[in-house]
GROMACS .gro file of C-alpha atoms in nm:
model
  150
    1UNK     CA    1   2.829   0.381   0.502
    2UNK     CA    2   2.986   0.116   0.707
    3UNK     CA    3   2.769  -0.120   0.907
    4UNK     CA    4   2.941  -0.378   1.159
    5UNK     CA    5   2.772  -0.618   1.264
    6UNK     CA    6   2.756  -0.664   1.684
    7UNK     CA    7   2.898  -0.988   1.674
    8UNK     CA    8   2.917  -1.289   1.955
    9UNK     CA    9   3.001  -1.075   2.253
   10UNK     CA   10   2.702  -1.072   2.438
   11UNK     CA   11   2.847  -0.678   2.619
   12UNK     CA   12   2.787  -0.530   2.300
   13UNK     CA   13   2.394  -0.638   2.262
   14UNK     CA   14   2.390  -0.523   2.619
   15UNK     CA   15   2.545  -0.203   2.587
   16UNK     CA   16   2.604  -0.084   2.246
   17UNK     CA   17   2.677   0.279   2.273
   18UNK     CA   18   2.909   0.407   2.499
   19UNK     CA   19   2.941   0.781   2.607
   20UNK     CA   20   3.128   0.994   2.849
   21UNK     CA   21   3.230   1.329   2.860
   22UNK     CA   22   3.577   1.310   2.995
   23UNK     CA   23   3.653   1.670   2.989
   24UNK     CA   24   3.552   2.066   2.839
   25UNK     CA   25   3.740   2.320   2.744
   26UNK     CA   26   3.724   2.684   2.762
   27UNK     CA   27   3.670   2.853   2.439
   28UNK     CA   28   3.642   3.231   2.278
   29UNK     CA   29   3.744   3.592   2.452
   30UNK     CA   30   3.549   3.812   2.634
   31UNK     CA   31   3.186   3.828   2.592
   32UNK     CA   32   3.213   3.488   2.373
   33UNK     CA   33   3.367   3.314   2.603
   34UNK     CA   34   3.235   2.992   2.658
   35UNK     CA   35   3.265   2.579   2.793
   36UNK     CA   36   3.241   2.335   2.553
   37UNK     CA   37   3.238   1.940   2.663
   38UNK     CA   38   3.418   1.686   2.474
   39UNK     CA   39   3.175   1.359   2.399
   40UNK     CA   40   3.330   1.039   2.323
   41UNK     CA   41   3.113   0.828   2.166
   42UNK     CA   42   3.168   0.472   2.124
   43UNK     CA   43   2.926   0.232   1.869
   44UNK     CA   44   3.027  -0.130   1.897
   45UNK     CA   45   3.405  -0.081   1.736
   46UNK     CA   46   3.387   0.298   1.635
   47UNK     CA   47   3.479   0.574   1.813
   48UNK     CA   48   3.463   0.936   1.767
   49UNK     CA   49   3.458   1.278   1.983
   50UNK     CA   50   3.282   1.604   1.900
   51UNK     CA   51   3.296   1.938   2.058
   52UNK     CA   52   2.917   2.054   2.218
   53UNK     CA   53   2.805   2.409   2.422
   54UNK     CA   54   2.589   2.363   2.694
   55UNK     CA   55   2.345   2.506   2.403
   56UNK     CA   56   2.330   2.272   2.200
   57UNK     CA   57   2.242   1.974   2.428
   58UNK     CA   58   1.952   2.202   2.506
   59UNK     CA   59   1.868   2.264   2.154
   60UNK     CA   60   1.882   1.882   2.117
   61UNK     CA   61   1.667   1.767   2.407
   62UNK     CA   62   1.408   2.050   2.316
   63UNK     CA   63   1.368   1.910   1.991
   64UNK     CA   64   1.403   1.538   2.022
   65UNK     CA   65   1.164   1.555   2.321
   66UNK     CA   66   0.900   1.700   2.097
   67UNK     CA   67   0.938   1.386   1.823
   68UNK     CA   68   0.940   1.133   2.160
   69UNK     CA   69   0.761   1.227   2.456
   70UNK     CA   70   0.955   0.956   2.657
   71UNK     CA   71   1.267   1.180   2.642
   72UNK     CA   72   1.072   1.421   2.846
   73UNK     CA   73   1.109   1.216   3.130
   74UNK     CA   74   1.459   1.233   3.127
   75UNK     CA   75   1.619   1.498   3.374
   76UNK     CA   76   1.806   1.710   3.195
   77UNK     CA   77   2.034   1.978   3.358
   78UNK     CA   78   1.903   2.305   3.398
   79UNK     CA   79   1.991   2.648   3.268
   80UNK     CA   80   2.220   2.865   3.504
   81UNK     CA   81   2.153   3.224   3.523
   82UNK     CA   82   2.456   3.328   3.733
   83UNK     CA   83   2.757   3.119   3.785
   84UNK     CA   84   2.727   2.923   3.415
   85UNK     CA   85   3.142   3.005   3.408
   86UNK     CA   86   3.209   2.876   3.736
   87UNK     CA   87   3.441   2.556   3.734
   88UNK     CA   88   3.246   2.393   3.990
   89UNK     CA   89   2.932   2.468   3.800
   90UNK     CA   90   3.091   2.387   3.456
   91UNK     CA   91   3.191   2.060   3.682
   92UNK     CA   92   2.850   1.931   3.808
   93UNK     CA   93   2.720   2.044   3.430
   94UNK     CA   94   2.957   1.809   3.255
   95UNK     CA   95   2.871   1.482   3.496
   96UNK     CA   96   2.476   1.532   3.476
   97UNK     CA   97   2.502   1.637   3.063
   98UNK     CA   98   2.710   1.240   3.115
   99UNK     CA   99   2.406   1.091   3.276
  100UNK     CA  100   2.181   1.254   3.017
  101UNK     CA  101   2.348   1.114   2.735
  102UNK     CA  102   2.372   0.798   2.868
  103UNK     CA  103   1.994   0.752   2.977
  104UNK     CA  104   1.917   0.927   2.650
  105UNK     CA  105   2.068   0.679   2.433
  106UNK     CA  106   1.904   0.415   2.682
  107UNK     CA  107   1.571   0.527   2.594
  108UNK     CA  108   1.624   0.517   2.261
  109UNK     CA  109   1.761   0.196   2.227
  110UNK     CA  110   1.445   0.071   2.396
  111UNK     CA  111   1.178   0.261   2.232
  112UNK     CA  112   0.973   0.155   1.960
  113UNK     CA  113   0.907   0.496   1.794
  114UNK     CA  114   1.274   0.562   1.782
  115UNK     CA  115   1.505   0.443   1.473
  116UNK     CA  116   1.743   0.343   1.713
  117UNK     CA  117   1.532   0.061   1.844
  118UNK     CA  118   1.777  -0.247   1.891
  119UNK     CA  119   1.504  -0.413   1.686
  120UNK     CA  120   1.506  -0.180   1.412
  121UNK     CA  121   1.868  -0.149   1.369
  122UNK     CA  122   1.919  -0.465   1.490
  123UNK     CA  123   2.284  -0.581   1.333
  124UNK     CA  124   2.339  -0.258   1.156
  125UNK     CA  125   2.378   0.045   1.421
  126UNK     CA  126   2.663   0.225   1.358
  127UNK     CA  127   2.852   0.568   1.408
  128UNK     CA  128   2.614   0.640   1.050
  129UNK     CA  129   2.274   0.532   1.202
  130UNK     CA  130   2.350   0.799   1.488
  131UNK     CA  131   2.432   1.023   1.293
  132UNK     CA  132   2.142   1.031   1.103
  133UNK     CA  133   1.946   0.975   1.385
  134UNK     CA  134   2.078   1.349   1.519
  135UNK     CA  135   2.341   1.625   1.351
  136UNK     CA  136   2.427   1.629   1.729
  137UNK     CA  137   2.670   1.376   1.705
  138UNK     CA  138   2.832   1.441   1.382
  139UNK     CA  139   3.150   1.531   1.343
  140UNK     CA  140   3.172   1.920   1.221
  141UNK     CA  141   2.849   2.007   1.303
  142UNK     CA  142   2.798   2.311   1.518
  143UNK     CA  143   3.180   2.355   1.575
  144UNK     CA  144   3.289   2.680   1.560
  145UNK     CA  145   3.561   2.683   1.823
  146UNK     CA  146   3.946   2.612   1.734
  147UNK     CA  147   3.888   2.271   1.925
  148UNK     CA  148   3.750   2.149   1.620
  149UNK     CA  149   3.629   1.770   1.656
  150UNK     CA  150   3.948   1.545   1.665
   0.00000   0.00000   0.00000
């Protein structure tokens, strides 16, 4: 486990995680075919990118929601029926499944019941704690594609 401590720059107790989804990919043939979105995350000096469907944040937000009713609140971007393989769709998806993340991890850096709490972390969140926190974000979890998690 490594553990870094935040340091004297006063950004990083502002804003310690940093996430974007800067692009997705089209994965699979035929009736498998499917988008997945690349997720950069950044924890004070780490930095690592993993590979999620549309599915999974879903799976995620259904289940974290139930252990912390404040995510509830959040607006997360709905299911699509028709059109879920349309680029402009797969577009608009990938920039509100951005402002999820972010004002997920925003919530849970200021919640009490979460084990993210800056307090409870405090000098020791790390690419591990979030991890922990949810198989989400770790690297090899859930990939099945050929994109892998570089």
């Amino acid at each position: 486990m490594v553990c870094r401590s935040l340091g004297a720059n006063p950004d990083n107790l502002k804003d310690p995680i940093k996430i974007s989804i800067p692009r997705y990919v089209l994965c699979g043939q035929g009736k498998d075919e499917h988008y997945e979105f690349e997720i950069k995350i950044t924890v004070l000096d780490e930095t690592w990118t993993v590979f999620r469907r549309y599915s999974r944040f879903r799976e995620m937000h259904r289940t974290l929601k139930l252990k912390y009713p404040e995510l509830a609140t959040l607006e997360f971007p709905p299911k699509k029926l028709f059109g879920n393989k349309d680029e402009r769709v797969i577009a608009e998806r990938r920039s509100h499944l951005e402002k999820y993340l972010r004002s997920f991890f925003s919530a849970m850096l200021k919640s009490p019941s979460s084990p993210l709490h800056i307090d409870k972390v405090g000098l020791t969140l790390s690419k591990h704690t979030i991890c922990e926190f949810s198989p989400f974000f770790r690297k090899g979890v859930f990939d099945y594609s050929s994109h892998g998690t570089s």
